[in-house]
Tab-separated table of C-alpha atoms in Angstrom:
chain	number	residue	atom	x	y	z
H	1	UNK	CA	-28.207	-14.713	84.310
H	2	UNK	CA	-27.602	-17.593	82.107
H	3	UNK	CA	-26.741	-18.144	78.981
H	4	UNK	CA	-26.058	-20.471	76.265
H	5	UNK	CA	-22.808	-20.095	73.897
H	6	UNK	CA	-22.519	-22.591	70.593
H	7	UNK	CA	-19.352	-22.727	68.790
H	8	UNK	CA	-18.619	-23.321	65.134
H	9	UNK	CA	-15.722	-24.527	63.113
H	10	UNK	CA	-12.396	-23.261	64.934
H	11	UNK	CA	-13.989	-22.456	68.178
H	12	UNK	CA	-15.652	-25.721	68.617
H	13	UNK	CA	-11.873	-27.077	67.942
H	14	UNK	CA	-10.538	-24.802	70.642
H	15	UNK	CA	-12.765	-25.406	73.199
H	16	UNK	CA	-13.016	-28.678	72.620
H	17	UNK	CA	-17.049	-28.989	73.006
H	18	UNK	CA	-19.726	-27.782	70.505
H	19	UNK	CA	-21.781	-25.439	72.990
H	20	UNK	CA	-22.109	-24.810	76.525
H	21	UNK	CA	-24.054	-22.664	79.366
H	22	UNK	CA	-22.207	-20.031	81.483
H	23	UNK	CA	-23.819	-18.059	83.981
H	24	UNK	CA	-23.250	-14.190	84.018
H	25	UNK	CA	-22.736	-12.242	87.627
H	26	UNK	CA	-24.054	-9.044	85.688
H	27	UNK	CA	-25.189	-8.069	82.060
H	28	UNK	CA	-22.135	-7.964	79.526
H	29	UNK	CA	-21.631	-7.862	76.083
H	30	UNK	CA	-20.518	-10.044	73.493
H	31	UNK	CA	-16.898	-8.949	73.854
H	32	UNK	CA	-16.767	-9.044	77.097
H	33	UNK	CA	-18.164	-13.188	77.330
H	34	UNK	CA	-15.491	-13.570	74.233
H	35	UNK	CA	-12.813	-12.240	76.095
H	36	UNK	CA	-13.474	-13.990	79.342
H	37	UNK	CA	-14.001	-17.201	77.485
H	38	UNK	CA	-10.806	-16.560	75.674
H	39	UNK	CA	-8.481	-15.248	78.558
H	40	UNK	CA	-5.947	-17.249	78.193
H	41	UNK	CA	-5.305	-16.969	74.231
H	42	UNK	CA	-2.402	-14.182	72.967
H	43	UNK	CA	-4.567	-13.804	69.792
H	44	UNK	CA	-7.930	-12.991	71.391
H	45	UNK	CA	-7.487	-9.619	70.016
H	46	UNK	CA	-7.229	-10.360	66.437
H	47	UNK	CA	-9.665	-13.673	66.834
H	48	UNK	CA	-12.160	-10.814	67.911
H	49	UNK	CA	-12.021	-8.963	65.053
H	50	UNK	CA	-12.479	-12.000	62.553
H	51	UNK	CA	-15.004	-13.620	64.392
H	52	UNK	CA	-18.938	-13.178	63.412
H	53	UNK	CA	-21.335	-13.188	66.388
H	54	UNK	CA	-24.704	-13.920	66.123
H	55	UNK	CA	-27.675	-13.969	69.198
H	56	UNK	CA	-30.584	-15.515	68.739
H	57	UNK	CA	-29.585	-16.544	64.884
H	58	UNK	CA	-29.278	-13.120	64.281
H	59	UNK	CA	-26.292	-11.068	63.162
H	60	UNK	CA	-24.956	-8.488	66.008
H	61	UNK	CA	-21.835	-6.302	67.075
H	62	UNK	CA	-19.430	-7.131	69.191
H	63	UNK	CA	-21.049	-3.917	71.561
H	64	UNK	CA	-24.338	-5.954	72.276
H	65	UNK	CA	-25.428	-6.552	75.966
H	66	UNK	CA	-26.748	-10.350	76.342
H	67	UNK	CA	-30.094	-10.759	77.997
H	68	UNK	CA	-31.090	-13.796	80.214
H	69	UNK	CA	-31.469	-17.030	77.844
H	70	UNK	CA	-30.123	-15.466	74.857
H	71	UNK	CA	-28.076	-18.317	72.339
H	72	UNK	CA	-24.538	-16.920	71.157
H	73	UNK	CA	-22.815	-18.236	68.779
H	74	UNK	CA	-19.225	-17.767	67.652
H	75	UNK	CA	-18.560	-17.866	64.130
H	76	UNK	CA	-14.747	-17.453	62.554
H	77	UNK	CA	-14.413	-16.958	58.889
H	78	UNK	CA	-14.241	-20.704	56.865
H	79	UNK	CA	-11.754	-20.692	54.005
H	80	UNK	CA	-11.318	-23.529	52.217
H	81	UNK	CA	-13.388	-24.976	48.758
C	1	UNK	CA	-40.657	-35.835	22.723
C	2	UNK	CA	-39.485	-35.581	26.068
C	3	UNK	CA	-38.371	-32.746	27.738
C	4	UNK	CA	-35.051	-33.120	30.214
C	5	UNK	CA	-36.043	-29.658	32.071
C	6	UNK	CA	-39.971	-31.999	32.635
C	7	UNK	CA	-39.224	-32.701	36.262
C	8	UNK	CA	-37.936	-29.053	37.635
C	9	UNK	CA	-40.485	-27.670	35.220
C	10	UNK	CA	-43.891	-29.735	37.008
C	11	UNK	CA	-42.606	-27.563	39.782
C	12	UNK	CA	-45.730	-24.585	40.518
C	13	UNK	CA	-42.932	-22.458	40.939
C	14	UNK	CA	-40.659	-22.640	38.453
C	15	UNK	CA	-42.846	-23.805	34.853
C	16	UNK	CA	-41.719	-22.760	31.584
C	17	UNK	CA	-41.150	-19.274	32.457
C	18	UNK	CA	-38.925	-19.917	35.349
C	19	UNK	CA	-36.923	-23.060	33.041
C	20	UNK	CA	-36.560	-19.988	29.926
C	21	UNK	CA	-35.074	-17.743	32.946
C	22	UNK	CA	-32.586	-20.736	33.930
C	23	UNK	CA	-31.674	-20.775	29.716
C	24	UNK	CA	-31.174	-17.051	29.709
C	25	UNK	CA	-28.753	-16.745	32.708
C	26	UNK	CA	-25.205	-16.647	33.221
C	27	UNK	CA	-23.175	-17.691	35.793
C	28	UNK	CA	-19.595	-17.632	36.299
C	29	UNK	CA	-18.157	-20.374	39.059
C	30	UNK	CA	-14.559	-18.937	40.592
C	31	UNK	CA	-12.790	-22.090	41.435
C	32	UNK	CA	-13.446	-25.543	40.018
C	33	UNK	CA	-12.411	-27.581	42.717
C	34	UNK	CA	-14.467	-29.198	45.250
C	35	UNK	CA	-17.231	-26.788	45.702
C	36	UNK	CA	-16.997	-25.651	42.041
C	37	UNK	CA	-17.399	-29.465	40.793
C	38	UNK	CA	-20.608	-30.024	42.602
C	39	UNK	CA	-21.618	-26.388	41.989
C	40	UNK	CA	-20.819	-26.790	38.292
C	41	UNK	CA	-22.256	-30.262	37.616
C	42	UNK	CA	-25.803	-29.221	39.130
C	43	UNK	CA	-26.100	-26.081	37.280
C	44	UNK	CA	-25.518	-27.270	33.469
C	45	UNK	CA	-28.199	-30.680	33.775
C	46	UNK	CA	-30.758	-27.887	35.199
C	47	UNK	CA	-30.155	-25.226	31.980
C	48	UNK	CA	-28.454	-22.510	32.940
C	49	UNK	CA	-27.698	-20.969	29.439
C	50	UNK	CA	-24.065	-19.694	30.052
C	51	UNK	CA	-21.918	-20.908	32.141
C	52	UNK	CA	-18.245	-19.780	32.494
C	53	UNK	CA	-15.317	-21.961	34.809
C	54	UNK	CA	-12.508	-20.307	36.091
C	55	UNK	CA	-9.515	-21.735	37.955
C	56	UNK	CA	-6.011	-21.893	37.175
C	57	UNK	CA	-4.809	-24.709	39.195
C	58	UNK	CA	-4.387	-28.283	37.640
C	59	UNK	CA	-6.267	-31.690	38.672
C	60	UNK	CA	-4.161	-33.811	40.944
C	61	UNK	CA	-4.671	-37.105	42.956
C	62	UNK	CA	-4.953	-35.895	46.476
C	63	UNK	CA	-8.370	-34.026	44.818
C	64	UNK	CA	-10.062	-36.739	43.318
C	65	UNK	CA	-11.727	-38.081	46.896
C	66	UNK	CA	-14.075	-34.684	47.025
C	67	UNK	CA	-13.761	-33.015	43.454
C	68	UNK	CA	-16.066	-35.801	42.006
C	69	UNK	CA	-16.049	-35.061	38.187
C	70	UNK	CA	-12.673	-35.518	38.064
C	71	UNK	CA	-11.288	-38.874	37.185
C	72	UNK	CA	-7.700	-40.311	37.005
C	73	UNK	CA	-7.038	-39.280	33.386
C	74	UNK	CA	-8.185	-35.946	34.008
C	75	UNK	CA	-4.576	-35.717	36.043
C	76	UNK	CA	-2.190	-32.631	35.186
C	77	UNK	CA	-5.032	-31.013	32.976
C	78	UNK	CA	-5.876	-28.041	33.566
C	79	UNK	CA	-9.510	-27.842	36.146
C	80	UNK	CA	-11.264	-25.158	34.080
C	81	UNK	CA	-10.240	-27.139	30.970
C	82	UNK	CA	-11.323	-31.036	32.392
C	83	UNK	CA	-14.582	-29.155	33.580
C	84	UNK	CA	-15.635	-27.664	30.306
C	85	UNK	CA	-15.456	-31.150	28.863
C	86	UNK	CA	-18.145	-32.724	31.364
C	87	UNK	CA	-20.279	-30.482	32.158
C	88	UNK	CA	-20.677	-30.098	27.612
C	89	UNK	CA	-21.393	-34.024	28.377
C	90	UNK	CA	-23.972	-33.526	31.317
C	91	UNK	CA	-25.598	-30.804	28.986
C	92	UNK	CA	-24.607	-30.139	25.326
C	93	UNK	CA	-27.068	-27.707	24.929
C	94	UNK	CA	-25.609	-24.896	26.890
C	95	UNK	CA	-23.039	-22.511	25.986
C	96	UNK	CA	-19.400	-23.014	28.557
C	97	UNK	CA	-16.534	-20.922	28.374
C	98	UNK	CA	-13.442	-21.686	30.041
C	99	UNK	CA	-10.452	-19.726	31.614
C	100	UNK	CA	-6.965	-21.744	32.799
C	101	UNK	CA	-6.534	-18.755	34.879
C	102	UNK	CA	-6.544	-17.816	38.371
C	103	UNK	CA	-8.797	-14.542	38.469
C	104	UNK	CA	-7.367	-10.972	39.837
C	105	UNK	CA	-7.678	-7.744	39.293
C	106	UNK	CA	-6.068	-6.966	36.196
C	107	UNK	CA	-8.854	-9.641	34.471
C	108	UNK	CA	-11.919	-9.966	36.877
C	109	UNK	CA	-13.575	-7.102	34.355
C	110	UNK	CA	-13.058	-8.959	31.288
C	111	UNK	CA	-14.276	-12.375	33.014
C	112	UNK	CA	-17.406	-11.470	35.162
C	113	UNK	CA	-18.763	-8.379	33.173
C	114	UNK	CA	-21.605	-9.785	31.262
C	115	UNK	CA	-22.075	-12.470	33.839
C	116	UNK	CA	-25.390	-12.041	36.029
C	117	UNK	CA	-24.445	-14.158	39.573
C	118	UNK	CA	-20.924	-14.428	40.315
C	119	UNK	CA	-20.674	-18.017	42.283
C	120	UNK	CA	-17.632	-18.997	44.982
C	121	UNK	CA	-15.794	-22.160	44.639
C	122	UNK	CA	-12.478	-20.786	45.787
C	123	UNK	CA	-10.653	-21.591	48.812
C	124	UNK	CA	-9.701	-18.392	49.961
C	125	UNK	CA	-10.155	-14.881	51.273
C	126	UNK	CA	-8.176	-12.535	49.097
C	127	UNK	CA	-10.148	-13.961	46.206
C	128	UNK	CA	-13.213	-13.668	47.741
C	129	UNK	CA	-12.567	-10.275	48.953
C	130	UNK	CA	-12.145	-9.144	45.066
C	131	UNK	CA	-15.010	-11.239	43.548
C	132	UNK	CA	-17.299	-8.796	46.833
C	133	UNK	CA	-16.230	-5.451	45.839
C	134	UNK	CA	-15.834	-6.198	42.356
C	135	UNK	CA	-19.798	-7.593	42.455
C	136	UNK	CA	-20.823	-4.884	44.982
C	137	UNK	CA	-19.497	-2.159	42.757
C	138	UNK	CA	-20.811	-3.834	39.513
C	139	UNK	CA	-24.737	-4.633	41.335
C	140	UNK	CA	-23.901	-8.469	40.783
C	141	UNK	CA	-24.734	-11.188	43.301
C	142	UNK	CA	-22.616	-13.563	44.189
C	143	UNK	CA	-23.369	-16.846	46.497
C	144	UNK	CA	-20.304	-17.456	48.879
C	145	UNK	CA	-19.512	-20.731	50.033
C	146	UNK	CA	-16.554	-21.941	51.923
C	147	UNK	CA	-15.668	-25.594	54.377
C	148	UNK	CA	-13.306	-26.178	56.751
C	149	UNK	CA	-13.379	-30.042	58.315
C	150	UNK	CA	-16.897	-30.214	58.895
C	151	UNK	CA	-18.224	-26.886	58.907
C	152	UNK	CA	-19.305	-25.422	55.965
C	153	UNK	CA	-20.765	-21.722	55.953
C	154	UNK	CA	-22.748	-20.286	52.707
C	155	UNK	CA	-24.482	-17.021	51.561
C	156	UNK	CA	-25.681	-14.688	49.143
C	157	UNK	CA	-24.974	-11.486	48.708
C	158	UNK	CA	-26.928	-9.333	46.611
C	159	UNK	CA	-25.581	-5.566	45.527
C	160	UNK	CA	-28.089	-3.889	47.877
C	161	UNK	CA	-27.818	-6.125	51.018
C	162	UNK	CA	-25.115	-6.966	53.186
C	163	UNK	CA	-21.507	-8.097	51.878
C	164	UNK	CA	-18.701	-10.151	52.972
C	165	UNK	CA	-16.797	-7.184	54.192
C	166	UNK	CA	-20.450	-6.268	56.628
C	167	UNK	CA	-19.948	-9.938	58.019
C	168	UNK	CA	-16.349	-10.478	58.311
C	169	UNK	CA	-14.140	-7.304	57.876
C	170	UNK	CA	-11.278	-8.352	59.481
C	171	UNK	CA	-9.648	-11.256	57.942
C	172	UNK	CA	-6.630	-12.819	58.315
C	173	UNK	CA	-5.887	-15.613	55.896
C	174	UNK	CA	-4.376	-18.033	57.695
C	175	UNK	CA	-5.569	-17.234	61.309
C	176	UNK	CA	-8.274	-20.180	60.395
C	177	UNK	CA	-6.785	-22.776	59.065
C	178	UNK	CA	-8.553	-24.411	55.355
C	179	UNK	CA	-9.031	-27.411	54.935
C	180	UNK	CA	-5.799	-28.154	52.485
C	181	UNK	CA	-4.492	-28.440	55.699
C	182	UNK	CA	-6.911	-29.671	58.244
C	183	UNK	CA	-9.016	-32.433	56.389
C	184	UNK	CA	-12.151	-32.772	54.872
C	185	UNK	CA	-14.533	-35.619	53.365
C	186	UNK	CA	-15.672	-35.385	49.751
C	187	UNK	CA	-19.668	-35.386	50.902
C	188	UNK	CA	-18.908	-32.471	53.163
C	189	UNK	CA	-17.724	-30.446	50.460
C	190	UNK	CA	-20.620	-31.555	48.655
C	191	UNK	CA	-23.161	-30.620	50.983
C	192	UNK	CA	-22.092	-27.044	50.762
C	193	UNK	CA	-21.887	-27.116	47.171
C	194	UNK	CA	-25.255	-28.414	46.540
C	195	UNK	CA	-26.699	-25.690	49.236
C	196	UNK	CA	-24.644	-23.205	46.803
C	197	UNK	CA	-26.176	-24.543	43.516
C	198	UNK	CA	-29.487	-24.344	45.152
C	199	UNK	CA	-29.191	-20.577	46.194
C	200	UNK	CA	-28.018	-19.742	42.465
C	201	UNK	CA	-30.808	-21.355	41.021
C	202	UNK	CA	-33.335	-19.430	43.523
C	203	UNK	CA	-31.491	-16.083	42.678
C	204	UNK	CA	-32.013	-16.882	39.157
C	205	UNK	CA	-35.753	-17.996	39.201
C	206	UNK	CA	-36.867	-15.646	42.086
C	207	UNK	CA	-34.252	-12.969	42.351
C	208	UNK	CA	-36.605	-10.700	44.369
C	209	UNK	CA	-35.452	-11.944	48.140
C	210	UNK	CA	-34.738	-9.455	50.686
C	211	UNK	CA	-34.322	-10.794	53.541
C	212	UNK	CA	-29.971	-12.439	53.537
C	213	UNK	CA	-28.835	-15.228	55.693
C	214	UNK	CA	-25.567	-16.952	56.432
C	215	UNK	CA	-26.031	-20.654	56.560
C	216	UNK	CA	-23.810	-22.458	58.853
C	217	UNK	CA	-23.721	-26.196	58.082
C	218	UNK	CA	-22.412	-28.890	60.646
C	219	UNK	CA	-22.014	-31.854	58.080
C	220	UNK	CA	-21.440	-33.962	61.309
C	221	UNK	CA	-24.323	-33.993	62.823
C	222	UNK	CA	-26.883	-32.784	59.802
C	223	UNK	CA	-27.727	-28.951	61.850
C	224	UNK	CA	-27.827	-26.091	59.761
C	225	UNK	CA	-28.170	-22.546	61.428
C	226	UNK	CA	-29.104	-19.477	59.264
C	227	UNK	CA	-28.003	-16.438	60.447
C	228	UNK	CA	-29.851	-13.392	59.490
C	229	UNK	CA	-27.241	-10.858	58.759
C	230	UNK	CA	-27.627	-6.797	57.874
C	231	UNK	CA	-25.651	-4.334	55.990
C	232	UNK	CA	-22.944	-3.447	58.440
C	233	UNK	CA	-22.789	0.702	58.849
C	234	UNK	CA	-19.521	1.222	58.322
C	235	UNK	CA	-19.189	-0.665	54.768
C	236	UNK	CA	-19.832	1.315	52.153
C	237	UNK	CA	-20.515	-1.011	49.999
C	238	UNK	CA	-17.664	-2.465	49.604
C	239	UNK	CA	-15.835	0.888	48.602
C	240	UNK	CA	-13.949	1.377	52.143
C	241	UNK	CA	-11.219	-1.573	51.814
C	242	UNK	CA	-10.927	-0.941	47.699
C	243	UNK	CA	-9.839	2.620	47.156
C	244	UNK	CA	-8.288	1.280	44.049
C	245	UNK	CA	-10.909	1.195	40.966
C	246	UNK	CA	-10.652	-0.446	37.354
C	247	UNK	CA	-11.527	1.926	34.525
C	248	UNK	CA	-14.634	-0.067	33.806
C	249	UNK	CA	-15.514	0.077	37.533
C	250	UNK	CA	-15.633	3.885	37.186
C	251	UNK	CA	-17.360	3.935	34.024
C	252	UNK	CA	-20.371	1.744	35.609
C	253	UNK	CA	-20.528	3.960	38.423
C	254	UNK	CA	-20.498	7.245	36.116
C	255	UNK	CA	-24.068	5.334	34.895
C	256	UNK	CA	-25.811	5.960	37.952
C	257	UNK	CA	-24.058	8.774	39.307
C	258	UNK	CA	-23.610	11.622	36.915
C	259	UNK	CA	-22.015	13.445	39.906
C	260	UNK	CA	-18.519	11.456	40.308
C	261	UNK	CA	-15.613	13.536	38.964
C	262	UNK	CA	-12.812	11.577	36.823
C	263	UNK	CA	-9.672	14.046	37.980
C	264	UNK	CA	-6.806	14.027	35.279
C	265	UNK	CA	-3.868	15.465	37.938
C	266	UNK	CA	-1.586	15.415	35.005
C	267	UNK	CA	0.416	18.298	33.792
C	268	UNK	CA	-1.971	20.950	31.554
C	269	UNK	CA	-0.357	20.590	28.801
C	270	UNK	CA	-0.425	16.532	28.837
C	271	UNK	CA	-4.122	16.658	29.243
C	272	UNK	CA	-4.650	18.818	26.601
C	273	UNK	CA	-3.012	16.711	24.021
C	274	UNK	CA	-5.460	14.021	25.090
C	275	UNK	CA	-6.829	12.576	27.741
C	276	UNK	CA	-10.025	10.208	29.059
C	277	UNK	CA	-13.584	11.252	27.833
C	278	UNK	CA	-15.059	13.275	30.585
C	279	UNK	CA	-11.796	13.848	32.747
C	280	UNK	CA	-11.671	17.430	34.184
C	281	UNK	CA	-7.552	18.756	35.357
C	282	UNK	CA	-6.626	19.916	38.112
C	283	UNK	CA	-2.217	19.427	38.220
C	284	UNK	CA	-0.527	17.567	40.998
C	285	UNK	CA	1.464	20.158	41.091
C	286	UNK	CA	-0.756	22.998	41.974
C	287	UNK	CA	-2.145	20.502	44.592
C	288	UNK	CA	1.061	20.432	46.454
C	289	UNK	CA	1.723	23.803	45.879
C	290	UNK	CA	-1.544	25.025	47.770
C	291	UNK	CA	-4.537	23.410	48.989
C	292	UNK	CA	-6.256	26.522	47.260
C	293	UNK	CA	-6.094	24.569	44.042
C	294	UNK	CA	-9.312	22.849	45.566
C	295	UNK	CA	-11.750	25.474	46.404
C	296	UNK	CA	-13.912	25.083	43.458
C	297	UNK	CA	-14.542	21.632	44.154
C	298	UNK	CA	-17.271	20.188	46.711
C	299	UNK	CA	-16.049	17.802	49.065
C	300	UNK	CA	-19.276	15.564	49.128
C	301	UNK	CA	-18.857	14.727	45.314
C	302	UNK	CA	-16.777	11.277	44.438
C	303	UNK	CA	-13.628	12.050	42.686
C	304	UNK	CA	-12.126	9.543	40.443
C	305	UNK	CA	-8.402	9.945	40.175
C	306	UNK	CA	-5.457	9.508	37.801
C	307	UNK	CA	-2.315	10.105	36.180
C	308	UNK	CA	0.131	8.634	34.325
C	309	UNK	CA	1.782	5.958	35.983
C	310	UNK	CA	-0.705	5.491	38.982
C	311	UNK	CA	2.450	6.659	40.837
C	312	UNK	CA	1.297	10.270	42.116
C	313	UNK	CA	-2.497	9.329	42.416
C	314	UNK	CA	-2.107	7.623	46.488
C	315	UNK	CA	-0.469	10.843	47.201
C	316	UNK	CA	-2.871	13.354	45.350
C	317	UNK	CA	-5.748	11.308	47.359
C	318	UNK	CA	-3.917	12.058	50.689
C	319	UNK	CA	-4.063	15.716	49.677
C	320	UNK	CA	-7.811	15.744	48.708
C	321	UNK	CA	-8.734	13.711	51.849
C	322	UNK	CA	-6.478	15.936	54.673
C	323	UNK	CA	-8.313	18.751	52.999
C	324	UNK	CA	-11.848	16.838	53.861
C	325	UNK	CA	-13.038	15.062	51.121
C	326	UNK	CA	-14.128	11.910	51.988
C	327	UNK	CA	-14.956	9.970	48.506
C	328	UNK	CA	-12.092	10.018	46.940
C	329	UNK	CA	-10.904	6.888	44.875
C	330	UNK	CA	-7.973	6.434	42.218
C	331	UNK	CA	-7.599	3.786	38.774
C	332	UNK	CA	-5.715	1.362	39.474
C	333	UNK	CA	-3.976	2.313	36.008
C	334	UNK	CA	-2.683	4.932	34.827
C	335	UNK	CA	-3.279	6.899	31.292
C	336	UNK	CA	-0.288	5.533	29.945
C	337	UNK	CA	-1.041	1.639	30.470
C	338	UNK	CA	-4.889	2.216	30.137
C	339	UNK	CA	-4.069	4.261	26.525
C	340	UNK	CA	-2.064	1.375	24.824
C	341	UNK	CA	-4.087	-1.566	26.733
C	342	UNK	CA	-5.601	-3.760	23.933
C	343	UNK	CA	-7.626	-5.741	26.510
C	344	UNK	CA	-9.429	-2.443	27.395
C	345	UNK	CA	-11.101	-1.617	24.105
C	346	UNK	CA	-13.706	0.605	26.000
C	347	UNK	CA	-11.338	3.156	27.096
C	348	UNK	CA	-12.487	6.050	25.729
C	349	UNK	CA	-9.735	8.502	24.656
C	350	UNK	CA	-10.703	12.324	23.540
C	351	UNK	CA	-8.932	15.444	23.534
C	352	UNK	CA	-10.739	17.916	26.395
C	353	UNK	CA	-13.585	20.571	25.274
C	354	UNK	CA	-11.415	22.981	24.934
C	355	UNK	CA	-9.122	21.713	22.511
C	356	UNK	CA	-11.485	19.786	20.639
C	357	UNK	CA	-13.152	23.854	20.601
C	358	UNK	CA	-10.364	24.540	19.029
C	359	UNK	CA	-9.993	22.061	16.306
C	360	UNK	CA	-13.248	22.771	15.121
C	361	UNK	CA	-12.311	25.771	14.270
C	362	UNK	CA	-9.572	24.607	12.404
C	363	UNK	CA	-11.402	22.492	10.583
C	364	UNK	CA	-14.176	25.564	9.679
C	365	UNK	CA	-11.130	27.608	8.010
């Protein structure tokens, strides 16, 4: 199952690329793609919890279960004026 | 003679009737720096009646590349203050009031009361966080804007959609970094600015949307996403992370819902000499004493609490809420500050029923 992931702001800093593809052995939820994606960071936990997720340009929680082609993207919080 | 409003007025949309509802409103921009210049200096040329700037920081050279009002002798003045002056030149005709003044709790009432949108030109999170609940427990809408580098995010959020704290309720200032530290370009800021001015003037002229969005703007590489977003379950409206409530926060909620309790937990004899219009008693100390003391009440009401030093209310809401009542909310000051407060002229001070039952017989002999 493939998917597409876009990143905004922070992520796209962190990652180092503004959006990729990944391909998912079996269905998982947005937490679960975060954390794999993220494996390696001691802060995934409270980057989690601050981040907005949206699928298909539309708001969801963290609990949803991607579906073949959906577009994820990660959105932190953006402070500054 | 010509009109300056001609051009936005040709508009189908917007004619006279949408320029008189630009004259009548009022909008207050929170932070005059880079968002707040370009937000500012669109709203006064297109007529928006009242306008009030708020920002307690002064001008200094390191802004001037992005806060684009603001020229070299406008150095060490104060933002709010340098503001006022141009945006009375862009637009004499409107009234603009100006505060040197960071906002917080103890003044957000006086400041955004009488204000209809509340818009965002801070540049960061615990300020945002107050101008939300403050606007979500006031009905207000507010238009949220923020940029970091390139990426600029913006919204509005009106008092019976979704709020900051649906979208993002678990912030950590400083686990993002702003863009004091990482960088930005002026036209950046700009962009996100002018897609805030926009979405005030479209709340003002057609304030009946429904539908809310979050705009994410890449000002790199000109791609704007709009996210729709929804009222997250588990915010109630803004109450959950604010269990603290001003006076006039309580009084506008006492307006709609003739149900909420003001709770005077003082001793009896205190609130009989006087106490706030409305407020029934029930003692801290019969609370600790026995939970008994709250068997008359219903749990599902909204109690408001207080005392007088808003030092035994956090502990007379534990009581109420191990005992399973789940609204349950205290003033963030107590009698004694909110009695002698000047600034709160509203408070309304009256001896209980009963005494006042009393007196009136006195008076009849």
């Amino acid at each position: 199952m493939k998917i597409k992931i876009k990143y905004f702001a922070f992520y796209r800093d962190y990652f180092k690329k503004e959006c990729e593809e990944i391909v998912l052995e079996k269905p998982l939820n947005v937490e679960d793609v975060f954390k794999m994606l993220l494996k390696s960071s001691p802060l995934k936990e409270k980057l989690l919890s601050s981040t907005l997720f949206a699928v298909n340009q539309e708001y969801v929680d963290k609990t949803h279960v991607l579906q073949e082609g959906d577009e994820l993207i990660f959105v932190p919080p953006v402070s500054g004026g | 003679m010509q009109n300056r409003y001609e051009k936005q007025i040709k508009l189908s949309e917007i004619g006279e009737a949408g320029q008189k509802k630009l004259n009548a409103a009022s909008v207050a921009v929170v932070g005059v720096g880079g968002l707040g210049n370009v937000i500012a200096s669109y709203l006064a040329p297109a007529g928006v009646g009242r306008i009030k700037l708020i920002d307690g920081d002064s001008v200094e050279l390191s802004n001037l590349h992005r806060q684009i009002l603001f020229s070299e002798k406008d150095i060490k003045e104060n933002k709010a203050h340098a503001m006022h002056k141009k945006i009375k030149e862009l637009n004499s005709t409107i009234s603009v009031e100006s505060f040197p003044i960071h906002l917080q709790k103890n003044n957000i009432d006086k400041i955004l009361s009488n204000v209809d949108i509340v818009v965002d030109g801070t540049d960061n999170f615990k300020t945002r966080f107050l101008i939300n609940n403050f606007c979500k427990q006031n009905n207000k809408t507010w238009v949220y804007g923020s940029i970091d580098q390139w990426h600029g995010e913006c919204a509005v959020f009106r008092s019976r959609g979704p709020c900051l704290n649906c979208i993002f309720p678990n912030i950590e200032e400083g686990l993002f970094q702003n863009c004091n530290e990482s960088g930005v370009l002026g036209p950046s800021v700009g962009m996100v600015a002018m897609f805030q001015a926009q979405l005030v003037l479209q709340e003002i002229l057609f304030p009946e949307g429904n539908q809310s969005f979050l705009y994410l703007i890449d000002t790199k590489n000109f791609e704007v996403s709009k996210i729709k977003i929804k009222k997250n379950k588990n915010c109630l409206n803004g109450r959950t992370s604010l269990p603290e409530i001003s006076y006039n926060t309580y009084l506008n909620w006492k307006k709609k819902d003739k149900n909420i309790i003001l709770l005077d937990i003082r001793e009896r004899e205190q609130y009989e000499k006087d106490a706030l219009e409305g407020a029934e008693h029930l003692s801290y100390r019969s609370l600790l004493q026995s939970p008994d003391a709250l068997k008359n009440y219903d749990k599902d009401k909204t109690y408001v609490l207080y005392c007088e030093k808003h030092l035994k209310t956090p502990f007379a809401k534990g009581v109420l809420e191990e005992n399973g009542f789940k609204n349950v909310f205290i003033l963030d000051q107590g009698y004694d500050t909110l009695r002698h407060c000047e600034e709160c002229s509203n408070v309304a001070i009256k001896a209980p029923l009963s005494l006042r039952g009393v007196e009136d017989d006195v008076a009849i002999l």
